[in-house]
CSV table of C-alpha atoms in Angstrom, one decimal:
chain,number,residue,atom,x,y,z
A,365,MET,CA,-67.7,-158.7,170.0
A,366,SER,CA,-69.8,-155.6,170.9
A,367,LYS,CA,-72.3,-154.3,168.4
A,368,LYS,CA,-71.7,-151.1,166.5
A,369,ILE,CA,-74.3,-148.4,166.2
A,370,LEU,CA,-74.2,-145.3,164.0
A,371,LEU,CA,-76.3,-142.4,165.2
A,372,VAL,CA,-77.4,-140.0,162.5
A,373,ASN,CA,-78.7,-136.5,162.8
A,374,PRO,CA,-79.8,-136.0,159.1
A,375,TRP,CA,-80.0,-132.9,156.9
A,376,ILE,CA,-82.9,-130.5,157.0
A,377,TYR,CA,-85.0,-130.3,153.8
A,378,ASP,CA,-86.8,-126.9,154.0
A,379,PHE,CA,-87.1,-123.4,152.7
A,380,THR,CA,-85.2,-122.0,155.7
A,381,ALA,CA,-83.1,-123.3,158.6
A,382,PHE,CA,-80.9,-121.7,161.2
A,383,ASP,CA,-78.7,-123.2,163.9
A,384,LEU,CA,-80.4,-121.6,167.0
A,385,TRP,CA,-78.6,-123.8,169.5
A,386,LEU,CA,-79.7,-126.9,167.6
A,387,LYS,CA,-78.4,-130.2,168.8
A,388,PRO,CA,-79.9,-133.8,168.7
A,389,LEU,CA,-80.1,-134.0,172.5
A,390,GLY,CA,-82.1,-137.3,172.4
A,391,LEU,CA,-79.5,-139.0,170.3
A,392,LEU,CA,-76.8,-137.8,172.7
A,393,TYR,CA,-78.5,-139.2,175.7
A,394,LEU,CA,-79.1,-142.4,173.8
A,395,ALA,CA,-75.4,-142.6,172.9
A,396,SER,CA,-74.4,-142.4,176.6
A,397,HIS,CA,-76.8,-145.2,177.5
A,398,LEU,CA,-75.6,-147.4,174.6
A,399,LEU,CA,-71.9,-146.8,175.6
A,400,ASN,CA,-72.8,-147.7,179.1
A,401,GLN,CA,-74.1,-151.0,177.9
A,402,GLY,CA,-70.9,-151.7,175.9
A,403,TYR,CA,-72.0,-150.8,172.4
A,404,GLU,CA,-69.6,-149.1,170.0
A,405,VAL,CA,-71.1,-145.8,169.0
A,406,GLU,CA,-70.4,-143.3,166.3
A,407,LEU,CA,-72.2,-140.0,165.6
A,408,LEU,CA,-72.8,-138.5,162.2
A,409,ASP,CA,-74.3,-135.1,162.6
A,410,CYS,CA,-75.1,-133.6,159.2
A,411,LEU,CA,-76.0,-130.3,160.9
A,412,ASN,CA,-72.7,-129.8,162.8
A,413,ARG,CA,-71.5,-126.4,161.6
A,414,LEU,CA,-68.1,-126.9,163.3
A,415,ASP,CA,-67.4,-130.0,161.2
A,416,PRO,CA,-64.1,-129.3,159.3
A,417,GLU,CA,-65.9,-130.2,156.0
A,418,PHE,CA,-68.8,-127.8,156.6
A,419,PRO,CA,-68.7,-125.0,154.0
A,420,PRO,CA,-68.2,-121.6,155.8
A,421,VAL,CA,-71.4,-119.6,156.2
A,422,SER,CA,-71.4,-116.5,158.5
A,423,ARG,CA,-74.9,-115.1,158.1
A,424,GLY,CA,-77.1,-114.3,161.0
A,425,PRO,CA,-77.3,-111.6,163.7
A,426,ARG,CA,-73.9,-110.9,165.3
A,427,TYR,CA,-75.1,-111.5,168.9
A,428,LEU,CA,-76.3,-115.0,167.9
A,429,ARG,CA,-73.1,-115.8,166.0
A,430,GLU,CA,-71.1,-114.8,169.0
A,431,ALA,CA,-73.1,-117.3,171.1
A,432,GLY,CA,-72.4,-120.2,168.8
A,433,CYS,CA,-75.4,-120.0,166.4
A,434,GLY,CA,-75.4,-119.4,162.7
A,435,SER,CA,-76.6,-120.2,159.2
A,436,TYR,CA,-76.4,-123.7,157.6
A,437,TYR,CA,-74.9,-124.4,154.2
A,438,LYS,CA,-77.7,-124.9,151.8
A,439,GLU,CA,-77.8,-126.9,148.5
A,440,ILE,CA,-80.7,-125.6,146.3
A,441,LEU,CA,-82.9,-128.5,145.1
A,442,PRO,CA,-86.0,-128.8,143.0
A,443,LYS,CA,-89.1,-128.1,145.0
A,444,PRO,CA,-91.7,-130.8,145.5
A,445,SER,CA,-94.4,-130.3,142.8
A,446,PHE,CA,-97.0,-129.1,145.3
A,447,PHE,CA,-94.8,-126.3,146.4
A,448,GLN,CA,-94.3,-124.8,143.0
A,449,ASP,CA,-96.5,-121.8,144.0
A,450,VAL,CA,-94.3,-121.1,147.1
A,451,PRO,CA,-91.9,-118.3,146.0
A,452,ARG,CA,-89.0,-119.6,148.1
A,453,TYR,CA,-85.9,-121.7,147.3
A,454,TRP,CA,-86.2,-125.3,148.6
A,455,GLY,CA,-83.0,-127.0,149.6
A,456,ARG,CA,-81.0,-129.4,151.8
A,457,PHE,CA,-79.3,-127.7,154.8
A,458,GLY,CA,-76.2,-129.2,156.3
A,459,LEU,CA,-73.1,-131.0,155.2
A,460,PRO,CA,-72.9,-131.5,151.4
A,461,PHE,CA,-74.4,-134.8,150.4
A,462,ASP,CA,-71.1,-136.0,148.8
A,463,LYS,CA,-69.2,-135.4,152.0
A,464,VAL,CA,-71.7,-137.4,154.0
A,465,LYS,CA,-71.7,-140.2,151.5
A,466,SER,CA,-67.9,-140.3,151.5
A,467,ARG,CA,-67.7,-140.3,155.3
A,468,MET,CA,-70.2,-143.2,155.5
A,469,GLU,CA,-68.2,-145.2,153.0
A,470,LYS,CA,-65.1,-144.9,155.2
A,471,LEU,CA,-66.8,-146.2,158.3
A,472,SER,CA,-66.7,-149.8,159.3
A,473,PRO,CA,-70.1,-151.4,158.8
A,474,PRO,CA,-72.5,-150.8,161.7
A,475,ASP,CA,-75.0,-153.3,163.0
A,476,PHE,CA,-77.7,-150.6,163.4
A,477,VAL,CA,-78.2,-147.1,162.0
A,478,PHE,CA,-80.4,-144.9,164.3
A,479,ILE,CA,-81.8,-141.9,162.5
A,480,THR,CA,-83.7,-139.1,164.2
A,481,SER,CA,-86.2,-136.6,162.7
A,482,GLY,CA,-86.8,-133.3,164.6
A,483,MET,CA,-89.9,-131.9,162.8
A,484,THR,CA,-92.6,-133.8,161.0
A,485,TYR,CA,-91.9,-131.9,157.8
A,486,TRP,CA,-88.1,-132.6,158.0
A,487,TYR,CA,-88.7,-136.3,157.3
A,488,PRO,CA,-87.0,-136.2,153.8
A,489,GLY,CA,-83.7,-135.9,155.5
A,490,ALA,CA,-84.2,-139.1,157.5
A,491,VAL,CA,-85.5,-141.0,154.5
A,492,VAL,CA,-82.5,-140.0,152.3
A,493,ALA,CA,-80.1,-140.9,155.2
A,494,LYS,CA,-81.8,-144.3,155.5
A,495,GLU,CA,-81.6,-144.9,151.7
A,496,LEU,CA,-77.9,-144.0,151.7
A,497,ALA,CA,-77.1,-146.2,154.7
A,498,ARG,CA,-79.1,-149.1,153.1
A,499,LYS,CA,-77.1,-148.8,149.9
A,500,ILE,CA,-73.7,-148.7,151.6
A,501,TRP,CA,-74.5,-151.3,154.4
A,502,PRO,CA,-77.3,-153.6,153.1
A,503,GLU,CA,-77.0,-155.8,156.3
A,504,ALA,CA,-77.4,-152.9,158.8
A,505,LYS,CA,-80.8,-152.5,160.5
A,506,THR,CA,-82.3,-149.0,160.2
A,507,VAL,CA,-84.2,-147.4,163.1
A,508,LEU,CA,-86.2,-144.2,162.9
A,509,GLY,CA,-87.1,-142.1,165.9
A,510,GLY,CA,-88.0,-138.5,166.9
A,511,ILE,CA,-91.0,-136.2,166.7
A,512,TYR,CA,-91.9,-137.2,163.1
A,513,PRO,CA,-92.7,-140.9,163.8
A,514,ALA,CA,-94.3,-139.9,167.1
A,515,LEU,CA,-96.8,-137.5,165.4
A,516,CYS,CA,-97.1,-139.2,162.0
A,517,PRO,CA,-96.6,-143.0,162.8
A,518,GLU,CA,-98.5,-144.4,159.8
A,519,HIS,CA,-96.7,-142.1,157.4
A,520,ALA,CA,-93.3,-143.0,159.0
A,521,GLU,CA,-94.0,-146.7,158.7
A,522,GLY,CA,-94.3,-146.4,155.0
A,523,TRP,CA,-90.6,-145.7,154.2
A,524,GLY,CA,-89.2,-149.2,154.9
A,525,PHE,CA,-87.2,-148.6,158.0
A,526,ASP,CA,-86.6,-151.9,159.9
A,527,TYR,CA,-87.9,-150.3,163.1
A,528,VAL,CA,-89.9,-147.2,163.9
A,529,VAL,CA,-89.8,-145.9,167.4
A,530,LYS,CA,-93.1,-144.0,167.9
A,531,ALA,CA,-92.5,-142.7,171.4
A,532,THR,CA,-90.7,-139.5,172.5
A,533,ASP,CA,-91.0,-139.8,176.3
A,534,PRO,CA,-87.6,-141.1,177.4
A,535,LEU,CA,-88.9,-144.1,179.4
A,536,SER,CA,-91.1,-145.3,176.5
A,537,VAL,CA,-88.3,-144.8,174.0
A,538,MET,CA,-85.8,-146.8,176.1
A,539,LYS,CA,-88.4,-149.6,176.5
A,540,GLU,CA,-88.9,-149.8,172.7
A,541,LEU,CA,-85.1,-149.9,172.2
A,542,GLU,CA,-84.8,-152.7,174.7
A,543,CYS,CA,-87.0,-154.8,172.5
A,544,ILE,CA,-85.1,-153.9,169.3
A,545,LEU,CA,-81.6,-154.4,170.7
A,546,GLU,CA,-82.5,-157.1,173.2
A,547,THR,CA,-80.7,-155.1,175.9
A,548,ASP,CA,-81.7,-154.1,179.4
A,549,PHE,CA,-80.8,-150.5,179.8
A,550,LYS,CA,-81.9,-150.5,183.4
A,551,VAL,CA,-83.8,-147.2,183.0
A,552,GLU,CA,-86.8,-147.5,185.2
A,553,SER,CA,-87.3,-143.8,186.0
A,554,TYR,CA,-86.5,-140.4,184.7
A,555,SER,CA,-83.7,-140.2,187.3
A,556,ASP,CA,-82.2,-143.3,185.8
A,557,TYR,CA,-82.4,-141.7,182.3
A,558,PHE,CA,-80.8,-138.4,183.3
A,559,SER,CA,-78.1,-140.1,185.5
A,560,LEU,CA,-75.8,-140.2,182.4
A,561,ARG,CA,-74.6,-137.0,180.8
A,562,PRO,CA,-75.4,-136.5,177.1
A,563,ALA,CA,-72.5,-137.6,174.9
A,564,PHE,CA,-71.3,-134.2,173.7
A,565,PHE,CA,-67.8,-135.6,173.7
A,566,LEU,CA,-68.7,-137.3,170.4
A,567,TYR,CA,-68.2,-133.8,168.8
A,568,PRO,CA,-64.5,-132.9,168.2
A,569,GLU,CA,-65.4,-129.2,168.8
A,570,LEU,CA,-68.3,-127.4,170.5
A,571,SER,CA,-69.3,-123.7,170.7
A,572,TYR,CA,-72.2,-124.4,173.0
A,573,ILE,CA,-74.2,-127.1,174.8
A,574,VAL,CA,-77.9,-127.5,175.3
A,575,LEU,CA,-79.5,-128.5,178.6
A,576,LEU,CA,-82.8,-130.1,179.5
A,577,THR,CA,-83.9,-129.7,183.1
A,578,SER,CA,-87.5,-130.8,182.9
A,579,LEU,CA,-89.9,-132.8,180.7
A,580,GLY,CA,-93.3,-131.7,179.6
A,581,CYS,CA,-95.5,-128.7,180.1
A,582,PRO,CA,-98.6,-128.2,182.4
A,583,PHE,CA,-100.5,-126.3,179.7
A,584,ARG,CA,-102.4,-127.7,176.9
A,585,CYS,CA,-102.3,-125.0,174.2
A,586,THR,CA,-104.4,-125.6,171.2
A,587,TYR,CA,-101.5,-125.3,168.8
A,588,CYS,CA,-98.9,-127.3,170.6
A,589,ALA,CA,-98.1,-131.0,170.8
A,590,SER,CA,-96.0,-131.0,174.0
A,591,GLY,CA,-98.8,-132.6,176.0
A,592,LYS,CA,-99.0,-135.5,173.5
A,593,LEU,CA,-95.2,-136.0,173.3
A,594,TYR,CA,-94.7,-135.7,177.1
A,595,PRO,CA,-97.9,-136.4,178.9
A,596,SER,CA,-96.7,-135.5,182.4
A,597,PHE,CA,-94.4,-132.9,183.9
A,598,TRP,CA,-91.2,-133.9,185.7
A,599,CYS,CA,-88.2,-131.8,186.7
A,600,ARG,CA,-84.6,-132.7,187.6
A,601,PRO,CA,-83.2,-131.9,191.0
A,602,PRO,CA,-81.3,-128.6,190.9
A,603,GLU,CA,-78.1,-130.2,192.3
A,604,ASP,CA,-78.1,-132.6,189.3
A,605,ILE,CA,-78.4,-129.7,186.9
A,606,ILE,CA,-75.6,-127.8,188.6
A,607,GLU,CA,-73.4,-130.9,188.4
A,608,GLU,CA,-74.0,-131.2,184.6
A,609,ILE,CA,-73.3,-127.5,184.1
A,610,LEU,CA,-70.0,-127.7,186.0
A,611,PHE,CA,-69.0,-130.9,184.2
A,612,SER,CA,-69.7,-129.4,180.8
A,613,ARG,CA,-67.9,-126.2,181.6
A,614,GLU,CA,-64.8,-128.1,182.7
A,615,LYS,CA,-64.8,-130.8,180.0
A,616,TYR,CA,-65.8,-128.8,176.9
A,617,GLY,CA,-64.6,-125.3,177.9
A,618,ILE,CA,-67.9,-123.7,176.7
A,619,LYS,CA,-69.4,-120.4,177.8
A,620,ASP,CA,-72.8,-120.7,176.1
A,621,ILE,CA,-75.7,-122.9,177.4
A,622,ALA,CA,-79.2,-123.1,175.9
A,623,PHE,CA,-82.1,-124.4,177.9
A,624,TYR,CA,-84.4,-126.8,175.9
A,625,ASP,CA,-87.3,-126.8,178.5
A,626,ASP,CA,-90.9,-126.3,177.5
A,627,ALA,CA,-91.8,-124.9,180.9
A,628,LEU,CA,-88.6,-123.9,182.6
A,629,LEU,CA,-90.2,-121.7,185.3
A,630,PHE,CA,-93.1,-124.0,186.2
A,631,GLN,CA,-92.7,-125.1,189.9
A,632,GLY,CA,-89.9,-122.6,190.0
A,633,GLU,CA,-89.7,-122.5,193.8
A,634,LYS,CA,-88.4,-126.1,193.9
A,635,HIS,CA,-86.7,-126.1,190.6
A,636,PHE,CA,-85.5,-123.0,188.7
A,637,LEU,CA,-85.1,-120.7,191.7
A,638,PRO,CA,-82.7,-123.0,193.7
A,639,LEU,CA,-80.8,-123.5,190.4
A,640,LEU,CA,-80.4,-119.7,190.0
A,641,LYS,CA,-79.3,-119.3,193.6
A,642,LYS,CA,-76.6,-121.9,193.2
A,643,LEU,CA,-75.4,-120.3,190.0
A,644,GLU,CA,-75.2,-117.0,191.7
A,645,GLU,CA,-73.1,-118.5,194.5
A,646,LEU,CA,-70.7,-120.2,192.0
A,647,SER,CA,-70.3,-117.1,189.8
A,648,LEU,CA,-69.3,-119.2,186.7
A,649,ASP,CA,-69.1,-116.5,184.0
A,650,LEU,CA,-71.4,-118.3,181.6
A,651,ARG,CA,-74.0,-117.1,179.1
A,652,PHE,CA,-77.4,-118.7,179.2
A,653,HIS,CA,-80.0,-118.6,176.4
A,654,LEU,CA,-83.8,-119.3,176.2
A,655,PRO,CA,-84.6,-120.2,172.6
A,656,ASN,CA,-87.9,-121.8,173.6
A,657,SER,CA,-89.0,-118.8,175.6
A,658,ILE,CA,-90.5,-118.7,179.1
A,659,HIS,CA,-94.0,-118.3,180.6
A,660,PRO,CA,-94.5,-114.8,181.9
A,661,LEU,CA,-97.0,-116.1,184.5
A,662,TYR,CA,-94.2,-117.6,186.6
A,663,VAL,CA,-91.7,-114.7,186.6
A,664,THR,CA,-91.1,-113.1,190.0
A,665,PRO,CA,-88.8,-110.2,191.0
A,666,GLN,CA,-86.3,-112.6,192.6
A,667,ILE,CA,-86.2,-114.8,189.5
A,668,ALA,CA,-85.7,-111.8,187.2
A,669,GLN,CA,-82.9,-110.4,189.3
A,670,LEU,CA,-81.1,-113.7,189.6
A,671,MET,CA,-81.4,-114.3,185.9
A,672,LYS,CA,-79.7,-111.0,185.2
A,673,LYS,CA,-77.0,-111.7,187.8
A,674,VAL,CA,-76.0,-115.2,186.6
A,675,GLY,CA,-75.8,-114.3,182.9
A,676,PHE,CA,-79.0,-114.9,181.0
A,677,LYS,CA,-78.4,-113.2,177.6
A,678,THR,CA,-81.1,-114.4,175.2
A,679,LEU,CA,-84.4,-113.6,176.9
A,680,ARG,CA,-87.6,-114.5,175.2
A,681,MET,CA,-91.2,-114.6,176.6
A,682,SER,CA,-94.2,-116.2,175.1
A,683,LEU,CA,-97.3,-114.0,174.6
A,684,GLU,CA,-98.6,-115.3,171.3
A,685,THR,CA,-101.5,-112.7,171.3
A,686,SER,CA,-102.5,-109.8,173.4
A,687,SER,CA,-106.2,-110.6,172.9
A,688,SER,CA,-107.7,-111.8,176.2
A,689,LEU,CA,-110.3,-113.7,174.1
A,690,TRP,CA,-107.7,-115.5,172.1
A,691,GLN,CA,-105.5,-116.1,175.1
A,692,GLU,CA,-108.4,-118.1,176.7
A,693,LYS,CA,-109.3,-119.8,173.4
A,694,THR,CA,-105.8,-121.1,172.9
A,695,GLY,CA,-105.2,-122.5,176.4
A,696,GLY,CA,-105.0,-119.6,178.9
A,697,LYS,CA,-101.3,-119.9,179.6
A,698,VAL,CA,-100.8,-116.1,179.8
A,699,ASN,CA,-102.7,-112.8,180.3
A,700,ASN,CA,-101.7,-109.3,179.8
A,701,TYR,CA,-101.5,-108.5,183.5
A,702,ALA,CA,-99.0,-111.3,184.1
A,703,PHE,CA,-97.1,-110.3,181.0
A,704,GLU,CA,-96.8,-106.7,182.1
A,705,LYS,CA,-95.7,-107.7,185.6
A,706,ALA,CA,-93.0,-110.0,184.1
A,707,THR,CA,-91.8,-107.2,181.9
A,708,ARG,CA,-91.6,-104.8,184.8
A,709,TYR,CA,-89.6,-107.3,186.8
A,710,PHE,CA,-87.1,-107.9,184.0
A,711,LEU,CA,-86.7,-104.1,183.4
A,712,ASP,CA,-86.2,-103.5,187.1
A,713,ALA,CA,-83.6,-106.3,187.3
A,714,GLY,CA,-81.5,-104.4,184.7
A,715,PHE,CA,-82.5,-106.0,181.4
A,716,ALA,CA,-82.7,-103.4,178.6
A,717,PRO,CA,-86.0,-103.3,176.7
A,718,GLN,CA,-84.2,-104.4,173.4
A,719,GLU,CA,-82.9,-107.5,175.2
A,720,ILE,CA,-86.4,-108.8,175.8
A,721,GLU,CA,-88.0,-110.4,172.8
A,722,VAL,CA,-91.6,-111.4,172.7
A,723,TYR,CA,-93.0,-114.3,170.7
A,724,LEU,CA,-96.3,-113.6,168.9
A,725,LEU,CA,-97.9,-116.4,167.0
A,726,PHE,CA,-98.7,-115.5,163.4
A,727,GLY,CA,-101.2,-117.4,161.3
A,728,LEU,CA,-103.2,-119.1,164.0
A,729,PRO,CA,-106.3,-120.4,162.4
A,730,GLY,CA,-109.2,-118.0,162.8
A,731,ILE,CA,-107.5,-115.1,164.4
A,732,PRO,CA,-108.4,-111.8,162.8
A,733,GLU,CA,-105.8,-109.5,161.2
A,734,GLU,CA,-106.8,-106.8,163.6
A,735,GLU,CA,-105.8,-108.9,166.6
A,736,MET,CA,-102.4,-109.5,165.2
A,737,VAL,CA,-101.8,-105.8,164.5
A,738,ASN,CA,-103.0,-105.0,168.0
A,739,SER,CA,-100.6,-107.5,169.5
A,740,ILE,CA,-97.6,-106.0,167.8
A,741,GLU,CA,-98.6,-102.5,168.9
A,742,TYR,CA,-99.2,-103.7,172.4
A,743,VAL,CA,-95.7,-105.2,172.7
A,744,LYS,CA,-94.1,-102.2,171.1
A,745,SER,CA,-96.0,-99.9,173.5
A,746,LEU,CA,-94.1,-101.6,176.3
A,747,GLY,CA,-90.8,-100.9,174.6
A,748,LEU,CA,-90.1,-104.5,173.8
A,749,LYS,CA,-89.3,-106.2,170.5
A,750,PRO,CA,-92.1,-108.4,169.0
A,751,ARG,CA,-90.9,-111.5,167.2
A,752,LEU,CA,-93.5,-113.2,164.9
A,753,SER,CA,-93.4,-116.9,165.2
A,754,LEU,CA,-95.0,-118.6,162.2
A,755,TYR,CA,-97.8,-121.1,163.0
A,756,SER,CA,-97.0,-124.6,161.9
A,757,PRO,CA,-99.9,-127.1,161.7
A,758,ILE,CA,-99.2,-130.0,164.2
A,759,PRO,CA,-101.2,-133.2,163.8
A,760,ASP,CA,-103.7,-134.2,166.5
A,761,THR,CA,-103.9,-130.7,168.1
A,762,PRO,CA,-107.2,-128.7,168.3
A,763,ASP,CA,-106.0,-126.0,165.9
A,764,TYR,CA,-105.0,-128.6,163.4
A,765,TYR,CA,-108.5,-129.8,163.0
A,766,LYS,CA,-109.6,-126.2,162.2
A,767,ILE,CA,-107.8,-126.3,158.9
A,768,GLU,CA,-109.2,-129.6,157.7
A,769,GLY,CA,-109.7,-129.5,153.9
A,770,LEU,CA,-107.1,-126.7,153.5
A,771,LEU,CA,-104.1,-129.1,153.4
A,772,PRO,CA,-103.7,-132.8,152.5
A,773,GLU,CA,-103.8,-134.9,155.7
A,774,ASP,CA,-101.4,-137.6,154.4
A,775,GLU,CA,-98.4,-135.3,153.6
A,776,PRO,CA,-96.4,-133.9,156.5
A,777,LEU,CA,-94.5,-131.6,154.2
A,778,PHE,CA,-97.6,-129.4,154.4
A,779,HIS,CA,-96.8,-128.9,158.2
A,780,ASN,CA,-94.0,-126.7,157.0
A,781,LYS,CA,-94.5,-123.2,158.4
A,782,ILE,CA,-93.3,-121.4,155.2
A,783,ALA,CA,-95.5,-123.6,153.0
A,784,PHE,CA,-98.5,-123.0,155.3
A,785,LEU,CA,-97.9,-119.3,155.3
A,786,TYR,CA,-98.4,-119.2,151.5
A,787,LYS,CA,-101.1,-121.9,151.3
A,788,SER,CA,-103.2,-120.1,153.8
A,789,GLY,CA,-102.9,-116.8,151.9
A,790,ASN,CA,-101.2,-114.9,154.7
A,791,ALA,CA,-97.9,-114.2,153.1
A,792,LEU,CA,-98.6,-110.6,152.2
A,793,LEU,CA,-100.0,-109.8,155.6
A,794,TYR,CA,-96.9,-111.4,157.2
A,795,GLN,CA,-94.6,-109.2,155.1
A,796,LYS,CA,-96.6,-106.2,156.0
A,797,LEU,CA,-96.4,-106.9,159.7
A,798,GLN,CA,-92.7,-107.6,159.6
A,799,ARG,CA,-92.2,-104.2,158.1
A,800,ALA,CA,-94.2,-102.7,160.9
A,801,ILE,CA,-92.0,-104.4,163.4
A,802,ALA,CA,-88.7,-103.4,161.8
A,803,PRO,CA,-89.3,-100.7,159.2
A,804,GLU,CA,-85.6,-100.0,158.9
A,805,ASP,CA,-85.1,-103.5,157.5
């Protein structure tokens, strides 16, 4: 008899959360590989807003709601004691706890319960899901994976999971799971891993899918852990990506696709550009979105024109700061000259200025207030919309070591961007700058 595995995408415990094309893509790839080996697989996604038992919530910008995004249902909970000075409501985002418990109790007992954790500071959701599974199925083995155990392995091992997968690179993850399950997945290369499509069919209904066309990033920014999670860069063949897009469009009837890549435009001549040319040829009437933003350095006139033609709707670029000094200090991934060229290419291609959002990193350790103000004014001077992205302390990154002593090192909840905003004393400045960006709000 085949073994049964329950895959769980747990709740988010946080001050804020929003479904910006958020899907547990790693779990969905894993599901396909498990099914391919004959396992019985079920998915319990506590963040599936299209679940019939999900309380209706319609907040969020209209253009994002129309593209499948939206707010999560939130149950207000008591804040952890060390967050009492943070003037925000803490809570559990996702399906109501009782609904999840009831659904688990109706399932036949699994042999394994795999639980993911997307952010280090979202770990309470994984822990609560483990405790609930352990109470209902005492014999089931619990397995924790995701970014949290990869970046905080010692902390993750303290919660009593039967197994903790500390890798995020797909090949390393599959090797660890082979040992746990005593199964040969026959995944020897990235091509093997991506040969199966992610199991979106485990969702009864979809409003969008997400797509990963490459792994890793060539840059080593001082605030980012991408290089630690994925040490090398690898990209899928364009024809394979096209096949997945066509498959998803036909099978799920979706119109919205979000790219999850960290460096979508890197090596664009052999990767992204051929993909765009084929999409133009096929004329699929799809809407594409870039929640992770793109590197201005690699934008060309041809890429910008094709992105407009094939239907890119959510366009975000990463600038982080307009200060040349701080651009170099944080990794040198962009400069103002490249950014202005990219802006001109997108405008010439037909994108309206209000369609181009620019990420600026707020709260980076050491950066002066004046530099943040100047960055906002710089972006606005080009007619574009600045979007402040809150700095979140990430373990084992150069900028993380700059705040030693400010936060406890043994509690990942302090990696929370809202908590750090208040603990660092930058909340009033943030509110001031937000008003400068959107005074009408």
